[in-house]
Amino acid sequence: MAEPAPAPPHESAWLHVAGAAPYIDDLPERADCLHAAIAQASVAHGRLTKIDIAPALALPGVVAVMLAKDVPGINDCAPIVAGDPILAVDEIVYAGQAVAAVAATSLDAARRAASRIKIAIEPMPAIVTVDRALAVGSFLTPSQTMTKGDAADGLARAPRRLEGTLRLGGQDHFYLEGQVAMALPREGGDMLVLSSTQHPTEIQHLVAKALGRGFKDVVCEVRRMGGGFGGKETQAAQTACIAALLAWKTGRAVKLRLDRDVDMTLTGKRHDFRIDWQIGFDDAGRISAWSVDLAARGGCSVDLTDPVVDRAMFHADNAYYLEHARIAGHRCRTHTVSNTAFRGFGGPQGMCAIEYAIDEVARALGKDALDVRLANLYGHGSRDVTPYHQRIKDNILPELMRALETSSDYRNRRRAIAAWNAAHPWLKKGLALTPAKFGISFTNTFLNQAGALVHVYTDGTVQVSHGGTEMGQGLNTKIAQVVASAFALDFDRVKVTATVTDKVPNTSATAASAGTDLNGKAAADAADKIKRRLIAFGAEHFKVPPDRIRFTAQGIEVGTRRLTFAELVGQAYMARVQLWDSGFYATPEIHFDRERQRGNPFYYFAYGAACSEALIDVLTGESRILRADLLHDVGNSINPAIDLGQIEGGYIQGLGWLTAEELWWDPAGRLRTHAPSTYKIPTARDLPEDFRVAFWPEANHADTIHRSKAVGEPPLMLAISAWLAIKDAVAATAEHRLSPQLDAPATPERVLLAIEDLKRRAKLPAEARS
Amino acid sequence: MTRPIRFLLGDAEVSEAAAPPTLTLLRYLRERRGLVGTKEGCAEGDCGACTVAIAEPRDGRLAYKAVNACIHFLPAVDGKQVIPIESLGGDHPLQRAMVAHHGSQCGFCTPGFVMSLFALYHRPGRHDDKAIKDMLAGNLCRCTGYRPILDAARDALGEPRRDRFDEAETATLARLETMRGEPPLDYAAAGGRYVAPRSADQLATVLAAHPEARLVGGATDVGLWVTKEMRELPLLVSTAEVEDMAYVRLAGDRLEIGAAATYAGAVEALSALHVDWRLLLRRLGSEQIRAVGTIGGNIANGSPIGDTMPPLIALGASLMLRKGGTRRSLALEDFYLGYRKTALAPGEFVEAIHLTLPPAHRRFAVHKLAKRFDQDISSVLGAFAFDVESGRVVRARLAFGGMAAVPKRAIAAETALTGQPFERAAIEQAMEALGRDFQPLDDHRASAAYRLTAARNLLLKAWLELQGGDSIRIHGHG
């Protein structure tokens, strides 16, 4: 296993630590700048009967109030399927929905004014939960079913069967920088929008539509985000549109920065799921049939719920070969905030389903869950077709899991934990080793395209613009490395600019872990074009064959001469050679037929596995991860330090999702955990005390940029091992004779109530215990 | 006589006469000084993105603390040195270490982390992992998973440590001493007023004259009234500079805690009484909160989930209340009349908390339960004092937070224990009786079922631990 090698730090690292890296709220405000605030509905479902803005307008400093009827263009900021009004029209569909927006000369005046807008709503019955939505048939879009073989028949024929229901909670992104946008009117009604967004092109489009203008009239720029995690893929649009609408209405610059509580009640989160599963297997633990219904709480609108549930379906096999599979995905419409993209994009929920079921299989058979996992992994050359009929050609999990089994000392620790548990009635330990196989590509094939623009200046320094956005994941650092390596330049000779829609148009969101794969290839394409031109120029100018021109760390070798890069480009400029170019990339080989649920949606897979050891308090349900060993596949890492950061950060974020972070709605459908005082993401103490991370040393089989692999999302799913380690510890309270029900997040409350449930079941007659 | 707020902002002397008294330090820095390196992440003192350091003279040296600028009212920095990220210059050992260890990803939380570590950097001695994690419990990072930040901290906090702030210490002290020669702060601007008396007598006089004043200690709760509820607080009176109420002292058989003593100031004395106090106070808020928040404020604020009240009630603490020159003593358990309703009369304030030292036969334990170990509001907090003689419980005082509208004793459970052998059977009787003492609520922190089951289990846990043997807590006592 490879140790990460030294790597250049994040391109903004020195600015970050000095507090000198500006985010949108830090930028100088134009002299005419107004501040905006939003008035929100407080009921989950109802008819909007009256909005009284007079008390707001009466406050000093208030310049404008915006309602739906004032929108000059299209009052909708939905990404795909209409249904996300920027400001509510007549129906309120979730508590927290934006009804009106205020612009004022100060932030205080704007917020005070927004709080004084009187919103009258005639309440209507609200569907809050997935269970309720399923019961009444409330769906956003039609359910989809993916089939391979005959799951019903496979289940009927299986020697053994288990079934269950699992509930997985949602997750707030809790990017440290909340949603923010600044809209700056330009000549002729054009608009520049600075937005903290993962998808500047979509902001450009939605702002233009809201203003009733062409896309050519709007520019969106993003230099950096203070975290995104999927929460700024579509959810940045409303903030940007409101700022732009108020800027249009007032003719002044407008900044809208959401207060944390507003952010958390207004914007979408990771989908919570209800999962009903059935599994058929034999006495050896070999799975023959898998049938699962994945029902997501989509919330009040479609947003990205369709592809999120698609991805949950694509990952409900995780790493396992399923002869017979039926995987159904349901998109529930509820009167809650519209759920959205979040690192993993449904994949984690799909994986949790089968990992939980396999844990149940192992407990039913009295086997070590690792053995059941190993027995069911996809094979090489056989047993390698997924439920969506894609053949897996790059599977490394059998070797990777065996390597982790050894490096984590799994078997010995399993025995040691059993002995420890026997001696400790009030604390219990648990252990789990789980794999993750994550499909890389947008499952909507057309999104897999990217562009870049490379400028070589006559002093030999280089500027790169591309369609991806920097949210902390280190994309710009990697792109700079890619371009620097193309010209054999030092890292600090290359600068990646802010992402601006007037430099690279028609971009896809920076999402699906694909930022480096797509934009890196596009940037390399642009650099290659310039490089080819430089070589052609050099060959002609210096009268040497093109293959005698080489770009090296020591400079450009031209035959026996050596020039600096600056000298070469200086001379090329004088000879009127174009020193800048654009690049483009479209991922090859992928296609998917959604009607038939068949195809090759993924260019390749990223793999990993983790072994987590948990400690629980039998009397309180508190838990802690004592040790975690992660072995993850990043291909040839472009920047090992950045990749390590993604792996560690992903695991901890997944740990938060599965063990601590709880979104709690009251029965009326109001979110009551909407600030860090009540919504608890991990702290430094929640990091496993013994945390070992290693890279799998193998290049990507697919022809990606530098043969690297996407790393943004996959490591999050390594935290499934932590959740199942806690489940294992809970099972230890009943000497592993019964299997506990443990939904996520495994908060102290859920853990304790699972223990209490085991106690209750242990007292029942044997046949009634399951 | 009103006067401007005077303080050092980095090296610069500032005299501020225009800012509203409830303007937060964060907004002052960002909006009035253009110092935008300090970020707003939550505006409620829970994420740490707004952390700045404050230095002030203590025992002839500069003492550094990290505070949440987002809920720190500007007048509270009077006579102190405010050190925001910009003052570090970009090449401080902590900043170099953060870069070297790849401690930033999105970078938004980074200045706050650097400033929390800066406060620790200036605290003498070796700082082990536990100290670093305690220091960082109030700083959230959503990107890194913390490992590289911890590595950077270990790297930069080696000894010896010396930076330009140490070099300038003597000069800084002299400048601050000059400022502190000013009369007590009485600051009025933009229609608001902030008074910071320096003695309990002055405080009593101000409150007697202005019973409508809002009394604040660290303002770690009242700050949110402004940032979240946009409440107008025309007159604030602060206990933060009341020097003769910040004591923690032994007086005969009694521990006396001045109501202006911060959590950080009281932790050693309370921990000397029992190790559980240390564990409890380490989990109460964060370093930023404990540096300014006061035990008196926790008590007088009267939240049913305040963490210090149950153990103080279990130990039989009493309050010294004062109005003008008149004082009265009241048992803490009698102080709470209903949800956030206390026995304080208008113009009256908590001057001190008195705690009789426990007799030798008292067995004591405190257990806090929350969704997260660090900086989380309790779902249930149980405090248990058993006076055991010859194996029998002669007196039991069991007090809980999170189980009722006020911090409350479990009288039925106490009764079930009293006179019984200190054995499991009696504990189980008392666990049963807790169901008669409490009908807790379902809310976002915990369900009623969990609260009651957990409260019962905490009682059992306390008894189990008092039998000796290993700790049965997942984080131990360490």
Short mmCIF file of N, CA, C and O in Angstrom, two decimals, chain A residues 16-17 19 23 25-26 108 112 171-174 176 226-227 229 257 259-261 426 471-472 617 619-620 622-624 641 644-646 648-649 661-662 664 675-678 680-683 685 687 748-749, chain B residues 27 30 36-37 39-42 44 46 85 95 98-99 102 104-108 134 142-147 150 228 230 232 282 369-376 444 446-447 450 457-458 461 464 472 474-475:
data_model
loop_
_atom_site.label_atom_id
_atom_site.label_comp_id
_atom_site.label_asym_id
_atom_site.label_seq_id
_atom_site.Cartn_x
_atom_site.Cartn_y
_atom_site.Cartn_z
N HIS A 16 -5.88 31.23 2.68
CA HIS A 16 -6.82 30.71 3.69
C HIS A 16 -6.31 31.01 5.11
O HIS A 16 -7.05 31.52 5.95
N VAL A 17 -5.06 30.63 5.36
CA VAL A 17 -4.57 30.72 6.74
C VAL A 17 -4.40 32.16 7.19
O VAL A 17 -4.35 32.44 8.39
N GLY A 19 -6.54 34.50 6.33
CA GLY A 19 -7.83 35.18 6.26
C GLY A 19 -7.89 36.12 5.07
O GLY A 19 -8.66 37.07 5.04
N TYR A 23 -14.26 35.45 0.16
CA TYR A 23 -15.52 34.83 -0.23
C TYR A 23 -16.46 35.99 -0.58
O TYR A 23 -16.13 37.15 -0.31
N ASP A 25 -19.04 37.37 0.59
CA ASP A 25 -19.42 38.35 1.61
C ASP A 25 -18.24 39.24 2.02
O ASP A 25 -18.42 40.25 2.69
N ASP A 26 -17.03 38.85 1.62
CA ASP A 26 -15.84 39.61 2.00
C ASP A 26 -15.48 40.67 0.96
O ASP A 26 -14.60 41.50 1.21
N ASP A 108 -29.40 44.95 8.75
CA ASP A 108 -30.36 44.97 9.85
C ASP A 108 -31.73 45.42 9.37
O ASP A 108 -32.75 44.84 9.73
N ARG A 112 -35.01 43.08 9.54
CA ARG A 112 -36.12 43.55 10.35
C ARG A 112 -37.38 43.71 9.49
O ARG A 112 -38.47 43.30 9.89
N GLN A 171 -29.44 14.73 5.69
CA GLN A 171 -28.24 15.40 6.19
C GLN A 171 -28.19 16.81 5.65
O GLN A 171 -28.41 17.02 4.45
N ASP A 172 -27.93 17.74 6.52
CA ASP A 172 -27.70 19.11 6.05
C ASP A 172 -26.24 19.25 5.63
O ASP A 172 -25.36 18.67 6.24
N HIS A 173 -26.03 20.02 4.59
CA HIS A 173 -24.66 20.15 4.07
C HIS A 173 -23.74 20.81 5.08
O HIS A 173 -22.58 20.48 5.19
N PHE A 174 -24.27 21.78 5.75
CA PHE A 174 -23.48 22.58 6.70
C PHE A 174 -22.13 23.01 6.14
O PHE A 174 -21.10 22.92 6.81
N LEU A 176 -19.58 25.69 5.69
CA LEU A 176 -19.37 26.75 6.70
C LEU A 176 -19.78 28.12 6.16
O LEU A 176 -20.24 28.96 6.92
N GLY A 226 -17.06 28.51 0.25
CA GLY A 226 -16.68 28.01 1.57
C GLY A 226 -17.40 26.70 1.83
O GLY A 226 -18.19 26.56 2.76
N GLY A 227 -17.14 25.73 0.97
CA GLY A 227 -17.78 24.42 1.08
C GLY A 227 -19.02 24.35 0.20
O GLY A 227 -19.72 25.35 -0.02
N PHE A 229 -20.41 20.54 -1.18
CA PHE A 229 -20.89 19.19 -0.84
C PHE A 229 -22.18 18.81 -1.56
O PHE A 229 -22.89 17.91 -1.13
N ARG A 257 -27.12 37.36 1.64
CA ARG A 257 -26.40 36.32 2.36
C ARG A 257 -27.36 35.75 3.39
O ARG A 257 -27.90 36.47 4.21
N ASP A 259 -28.75 34.06 6.60
CA ASP A 259 -28.44 33.70 7.98
C ASP A 259 -28.49 32.17 8.08
O ASP A 259 -29.21 31.51 7.33
N ARG A 260 -27.74 31.59 8.99
CA ARG A 260 -27.66 30.13 9.06
C ARG A 260 -29.03 29.48 9.24
O ARG A 260 -29.34 28.46 8.60
N ASP A 261 -29.85 30.03 10.09
CA ASP A 261 -31.17 29.41 10.32
C ASP A 261 -32.03 29.49 9.06
O ASP A 261 -32.78 28.57 8.75
N TRP A 426 -20.92 -3.23 30.56
CA TRP A 426 -21.54 -1.91 30.38
C TRP A 426 -21.00 -1.13 29.20
O TRP A 426 -21.53 -0.09 28.84
N MET A 471 -14.54 24.50 -4.48
CA MET A 471 -15.32 24.57 -3.24
C MET A 471 -14.50 24.07 -2.05
O MET A 471 -15.05 23.79 -1.00
N GLY A 472 -13.18 23.94 -2.27
CA GLY A 472 -12.32 23.42 -1.22
C GLY A 472 -11.73 22.08 -1.57
O GLY A 472 -10.77 21.64 -0.95
N ASP A 617 -21.76 2.76 24.83
CA ASP A 617 -22.13 2.76 26.24
C ASP A 617 -23.51 2.11 26.34
O ASP A 617 -24.49 2.64 25.79
N LEU A 619 -25.54 1.81 28.68
CA LEU A 619 -26.55 2.49 29.50
C LEU A 619 -27.03 3.81 28.90
O LEU A 619 -28.09 4.30 29.29
N THR A 620 -26.25 4.39 28.01
CA THR A 620 -26.65 5.69 27.47
C THR A 620 -26.82 5.67 25.96
O THR A 620 -27.44 6.57 25.40
N GLU A 622 -24.41 6.18 23.91
CA GLU A 622 -23.35 6.98 23.28
C GLU A 622 -22.38 6.05 22.57
O GLU A 622 -22.14 4.91 23.02
N SER A 623 -21.78 6.55 21.49
CA SER A 623 -20.82 5.72 20.78
C SER A 623 -19.62 6.55 20.37
O SER A 623 -19.65 7.78 20.39
N ARG A 624 -18.59 5.82 19.99
CA ARG A 624 -17.34 6.47 19.60
C ARG A 624 -16.60 5.50 18.69
O ARG A 624 -16.66 4.28 18.91
N ALA A 641 -1.96 14.74 -1.29
CA ALA A 641 -2.40 15.44 -0.07
C ALA A 641 -3.87 15.83 -0.21
O ALA A 641 -4.66 15.71 0.74
N LEU A 644 -5.94 12.62 -0.02
CA LEU A 644 -6.03 12.18 1.38
C LEU A 644 -7.06 13.01 2.13
O LEU A 644 -7.86 12.49 2.91
N GLY A 645 -7.05 14.31 1.86
CA GLY A 645 -8.03 15.19 2.52
C GLY A 645 -9.45 14.83 2.14
O GLY A 645 -10.36 14.90 2.98
N GLN A 646 -9.65 14.44 0.88
CA GLN A 646 -11.00 14.05 0.46
C GLN A 646 -11.41 12.74 1.15
O GLN A 646 -12.57 12.57 1.54
N GLU A 648 -10.27 11.41 4.06
CA GLU A 648 -10.51 11.60 5.49
C GLU A 648 -11.76 12.43 5.74
O GLU A 648 -12.60 12.08 6.58
N GLY A 649 -11.87 13.52 4.99
CA GLY A 649 -13.03 14.39 5.18
C GLY A 649 -14.33 13.69 4.81
O GLY A 649 -15.36 13.89 5.46
N GLU A 661 -25.77 13.37 13.00
CA GLU A 661 -26.51 14.51 12.49
C GLU A 661 -27.98 14.13 12.31
O GLU A 661 -28.30 13.22 11.56
N GLU A 662 -28.83 14.84 12.99
CA GLU A 662 -30.24 14.48 12.97
C GLU A 662 -31.09 15.67 12.55
O GLU A 662 -31.10 16.71 13.20
N TRP A 664 -34.66 16.92 12.48
CA TRP A 664 -35.86 16.57 13.26
C TRP A 664 -37.00 17.53 12.91
O TRP A 664 -36.92 18.72 13.17
N ALA A 675 -29.74 24.86 13.07
CA ALA A 675 -28.57 25.67 13.40
C ALA A 675 -27.59 24.75 14.11
O ALA A 675 -27.97 23.68 14.58
N PRO A 676 -26.32 25.15 14.18
CA PRO A 676 -25.35 24.24 14.82
C PRO A 676 -25.61 24.02 16.31
O PRO A 676 -25.03 23.10 16.89
N SER A 677 -26.44 24.83 16.92
CA SER A 677 -26.79 24.59 18.33
C SER A 677 -27.60 23.31 18.47
O SER A 677 -27.55 22.65 19.51
N THR A 678 -28.34 22.96 17.44
CA THR A 678 -29.21 21.78 17.54
C THR A 678 -28.85 20.71 16.52
O THR A 678 -29.29 19.56 16.65
N LYS A 680 -25.81 18.70 14.96
CA LYS A 680 -24.44 18.50 15.43
C LYS A 680 -23.59 17.73 14.44
O LYS A 680 -23.71 16.51 14.32
N ILE A 681 -22.73 18.44 13.75
CA ILE A 681 -21.77 17.78 12.86
C ILE A 681 -20.55 17.37 13.68
O ILE A 681 -20.36 17.86 14.79
N PRO A 682 -19.73 16.47 13.18
CA PRO A 682 -18.59 16.00 13.98
C PRO A 682 -17.63 17.13 14.37
O PRO A 682 -17.45 18.10 13.63
N THR A 683 -17.01 16.97 15.52
CA THR A 683 -15.92 17.86 15.95
C THR A 683 -14.61 17.09 15.91
O THR A 683 -14.59 15.88 15.62
N ARG A 685 -12.97 15.88 18.17
CA ARG A 685 -12.90 14.73 19.05
C ARG A 685 -13.57 13.49 18.44
O ARG A 685 -13.34 12.38 18.89
N LEU A 687 -13.16 12.40 15.45
CA LEU A 687 -12.20 11.71 14.60
C LEU A 687 -11.72 10.45 15.35
O LEU A 687 -11.41 10.53 16.53
N PRO A 748 -27.23 8.48 20.16
CA PRO A 748 -27.34 7.78 21.44
C PRO A 748 -28.75 7.25 21.67
O PRO A 748 -28.93 6.13 22.16
N GLU A 749 -29.74 8.04 21.27
CA GLU A 749 -31.12 7.60 21.48
C GLU A 749 -31.42 6.33 20.68
O GLU A 749 -31.97 5.36 21.21
N ARG B 27 -19.18 41.95 13.52
CA ARG B 27 -19.67 42.92 12.54
C ARG B 27 -18.83 44.19 12.59
O ARG B 27 -18.62 44.84 11.56
N ARG B 30 -15.71 43.37 10.52
CA ARG B 30 -15.96 43.18 9.09
C ARG B 30 -16.50 44.45 8.43
O ARG B 30 -16.05 44.83 7.35
N VAL B 36 -12.06 41.45 7.02
CA VAL B 36 -13.03 40.42 6.64
C VAL B 36 -12.45 39.00 6.74
O VAL B 36 -13.08 38.05 6.30
N GLY B 37 -11.26 38.90 7.33
CA GLY B 37 -10.70 37.55 7.51
C GLY B 37 -11.48 36.73 8.51
O GLY B 37 -11.50 35.50 8.45
N LYS B 39 -14.84 35.25 9.91
CA LYS B 39 -16.05 34.89 9.16
C LYS B 39 -17.26 34.69 10.07
O LYS B 39 -17.13 34.29 11.22
N GLU B 40 -18.43 34.86 9.46
CA GLU B 40 -19.66 34.45 10.14
C GLU B 40 -20.11 33.11 9.58
O GLU B 40 -20.39 33.00 8.39
N GLY B 41 -20.19 32.12 10.46
CA GLY B 41 -20.70 30.82 10.03
C GLY B 41 -22.08 30.54 10.56
O GLY B 41 -22.88 29.87 9.92
N CYS B 42 -22.37 31.06 11.76
CA CYS B 42 -23.68 30.73 12.34
C CYS B 42 -24.29 31.89 13.12
O CYS B 42 -25.49 31.89 13.36
N GLU B 44 -24.19 32.38 16.18
CA GLU B 44 -24.72 31.96 17.48
C GLU B 44 -23.67 31.28 18.35
O GLU B 44 -24.01 30.62 19.33
N ASP B 46 -21.57 28.79 17.77
CA ASP B 46 -21.49 27.34 17.75
C ASP B 46 -20.52 26.79 16.73
O ASP B 46 -20.23 25.60 16.75
N ILE B 85 -7.43 37.59 12.79
CA ILE B 85 -6.50 36.83 11.96
C ILE B 85 -5.52 37.74 11.23
O ILE B 85 -4.34 37.41 11.09
N GLN B 95 0.27 29.39 11.14
CA GLN B 95 -0.15 29.49 9.74
C GLN B 95 0.74 28.64 8.85
O GLN B 95 0.25 27.95 7.95
N MET B 98 -0.30 25.06 9.34
CA MET B 98 -1.58 24.74 8.68
C MET B 98 -1.36 24.51 7.18
O MET B 98 -1.96 23.62 6.59
N VAL B 99 -0.50 25.29 6.57
CA VAL B 99 -0.22 25.08 5.15
C VAL B 99 0.55 23.78 4.96
O VAL B 99 0.20 22.95 4.12
N HIS B 102 -1.60 20.75 5.16
CA HIS B 102 -2.81 20.76 4.32
C HIS B 102 -4.06 20.87 5.20
O HIS B 102 -5.03 20.14 5.02
N SER B 104 -6.21 23.27 5.41
CA SER B 104 -7.38 23.99 4.89
C SER B 104 -7.84 23.34 3.60
O SER B 104 -7.02 22.88 2.81
N GLN B 105 -9.13 23.29 3.41
CA GLN B 105 -9.67 22.90 2.10
C GLN B 105 -10.47 24.07 1.54
O GLN B 105 -9.97 24.82 0.72
N CYS B 106 -11.70 24.25 2.04
CA CYS B 106 -12.43 25.42 1.53
C CYS B 106 -11.91 26.70 2.15
O CYS B 106 -12.07 27.77 1.59
N GLY B 107 -11.32 26.60 3.35
CA GLY B 107 -10.66 27.73 3.95
C GLY B 107 -11.54 28.64 4.79
O GLY B 107 -11.04 29.55 5.45
N PHE B 108 -12.82 28.40 4.79
CA PHE B 108 -13.73 29.34 5.45
C PHE B 108 -13.61 29.27 6.97
O PHE B 108 -13.71 30.28 7.66
N ASP B 134 -9.84 19.81 23.20
CA ASP B 134 -10.69 20.68 24.03
C ASP B 134 -10.71 22.09 23.44
O ASP B 134 -11.76 22.73 23.36
N ARG B 142 -15.99 21.36 8.04
CA ARG B 142 -16.83 20.38 7.33
C ARG B 142 -16.03 19.66 6.26
O ARG B 142 -16.54 18.72 5.66
N CYS B 143 -14.81 20.11 5.97
CA CYS B 143 -14.07 19.54 4.83
C CYS B 143 -13.05 18.49 5.25
O CYS B 143 -12.99 17.43 4.66
N THR B 144 -12.20 18.83 6.20
CA THR B 144 -10.96 18.06 6.36
C THR B 144 -11.13 16.79 7.18
O THR B 144 -10.31 15.88 7.07
N GLY B 145 -12.13 16.74 8.05
CA GLY B 145 -12.16 15.64 9.01
C GLY B 145 -11.17 15.84 10.16
O GLY B 145 -10.97 14.93 10.95
N TYR B 146 -10.55 17.01 10.22
CA TYR B 146 -9.75 17.49 11.35
C TYR B 146 -8.33 16.94 11.47
O TYR B 146 -7.49 17.54 12.11
N ARG B 147 -8.05 15.77 10.90
CA ARG B 147 -6.73 15.17 11.12
C ARG B 147 -5.60 16.12 10.78
O ARG B 147 -4.66 16.30 11.58
N LEU B 150 -5.23 18.86 13.39
CA LEU B 150 -4.62 18.38 14.63
C LEU B 150 -3.12 18.21 14.45
O LEU B 150 -2.33 18.55 15.34
N LYS B 228 -30.11 36.71 16.43
CA LYS B 228 -31.15 35.84 15.89
C LYS B 228 -32.56 36.42 16.04
O LYS B 228 -33.40 36.23 15.18
N MET B 230 -33.20 39.69 16.82
CA MET B 230 -33.20 41.11 16.52
C MET B 230 -33.88 41.92 17.62
O MET B 230 -34.63 42.87 17.36
N GLU B 232 -34.23 44.52 20.70
CA GLU B 232 -33.60 45.78 21.11
C GLU B 232 -33.27 45.66 22.59
O GLU B 232 -34.12 45.30 23.40
N ARG B 282 -15.76 20.69 30.85
CA ARG B 282 -15.06 20.54 29.58
C ARG B 282 -16.06 20.35 28.43
O ARG B 282 -15.75 20.65 27.29
N LEU B 369 -25.64 13.86 29.06
CA LEU B 369 -25.94 13.15 27.82
C LEU B 369 -26.35 14.15 26.75
O LEU B 369 -27.18 15.01 26.99
N ALA B 370 -25.75 13.98 25.58
CA ALA B 370 -26.10 14.84 24.45
C ALA B 370 -25.84 14.04 23.19
O ALA B 370 -25.24 12.98 23.23
N LYS B 371 -26.31 14.57 22.06
CA LYS B 371 -26.08 13.84 20.81
C LYS B 371 -24.60 13.82 20.47
O LYS B 371 -24.12 12.87 19.88
N ARG B 372 -23.91 14.88 20.81
CA ARG B 372 -22.48 14.97 20.52
C ARG B 372 -21.73 15.19 21.82
O ARG B 372 -22.22 15.88 22.70
N PHE B 373 -20.53 14.63 21.89
CA PHE B 373 -19.78 14.74 23.14
C PHE B 373 -19.44 16.19 23.45
O PHE B 373 -19.61 16.65 24.57
N ASP B 374 -18.96 16.89 22.43
CA ASP B 374 -18.49 18.25 22.66
C ASP B 374 -19.56 19.28 22.34
O ASP B 374 -20.31 19.13 21.39
N GLN B 375 -19.55 20.32 23.08
CA GLN B 375 -20.34 21.51 22.79
C GLN B 375 -21.74 21.16 22.29
O GLN B 375 -22.14 21.53 21.20
N ASP B 376 -22.46 20.47 23.12
CA ASP B 376 -23.85 20.18 22.77
C ASP B 376 -24.71 20.39 24.01
O ASP B 376 -24.26 20.14 25.13
N HIS B 444 -36.64 17.90 19.78
CA HIS B 444 -35.58 17.61 18.81
C HIS B 444 -34.31 17.09 19.47
O HIS B 444 -33.43 16.58 18.78
N ALA B 446 -34.33 14.90 22.20
CA ALA B 446 -34.54 13.51 22.62
C ALA B 446 -36.03 13.27 22.79
O ALA B 446 -36.80 14.21 23.03
N SER B 447 -36.41 12.00 22.70
CA SER B 447 -37.79 11.64 22.95
C SER B 447 -38.00 11.49 24.46
O SER B 447 -37.04 11.32 25.23
N TYR B 450 -36.65 8.10 25.59
CA TYR B 450 -35.19 8.05 25.78
C TYR B 450 -34.80 8.79 27.05
O TYR B 450 -33.97 8.32 27.82
N ASN B 457 -30.95 4.99 33.67
CA ASN B 457 -29.66 4.34 33.47
C ASN B 457 -28.50 5.15 34.04
O ASN B 457 -27.50 4.58 34.48
N LEU B 458 -28.63 6.47 34.00
CA LEU B 458 -27.55 7.30 34.55
C LEU B 458 -27.43 7.09 36.05
O LEU B 458 -26.33 7.09 36.61
N LYS B 461 -25.70 3.92 36.41
CA LYS B 461 -24.30 4.12 36.02
C LYS B 461 -23.52 4.80 37.14
O LYS B 461 -22.39 4.41 37.45
N LEU B 464 -22.92 2.19 39.73
CA LEU B 464 -21.91 1.22 39.27
C LEU B 464 -20.50 1.80 39.40
O LEU B 464 -19.59 1.14 39.87
N ILE B 472 -16.75 3.45 33.21
CA ILE B 472 -17.62 2.86 32.19
C ILE B 472 -18.22 3.98 31.33
O ILE B 472 -19.38 4.00 31.01
N ILE B 474 -17.52 6.14 27.66
CA ILE B 474 -16.78 5.90 26.41
C ILE B 474 -15.60 6.84 26.26
O ILE B 474 -14.67 6.54 25.54
N HIS B 475 -15.62 7.97 26.93
CA HIS B 475 -14.46 8.85 26.88
C HIS B 475 -13.67 8.83 28.18
O HIS B 475 -12.76 9.63 28.35
#
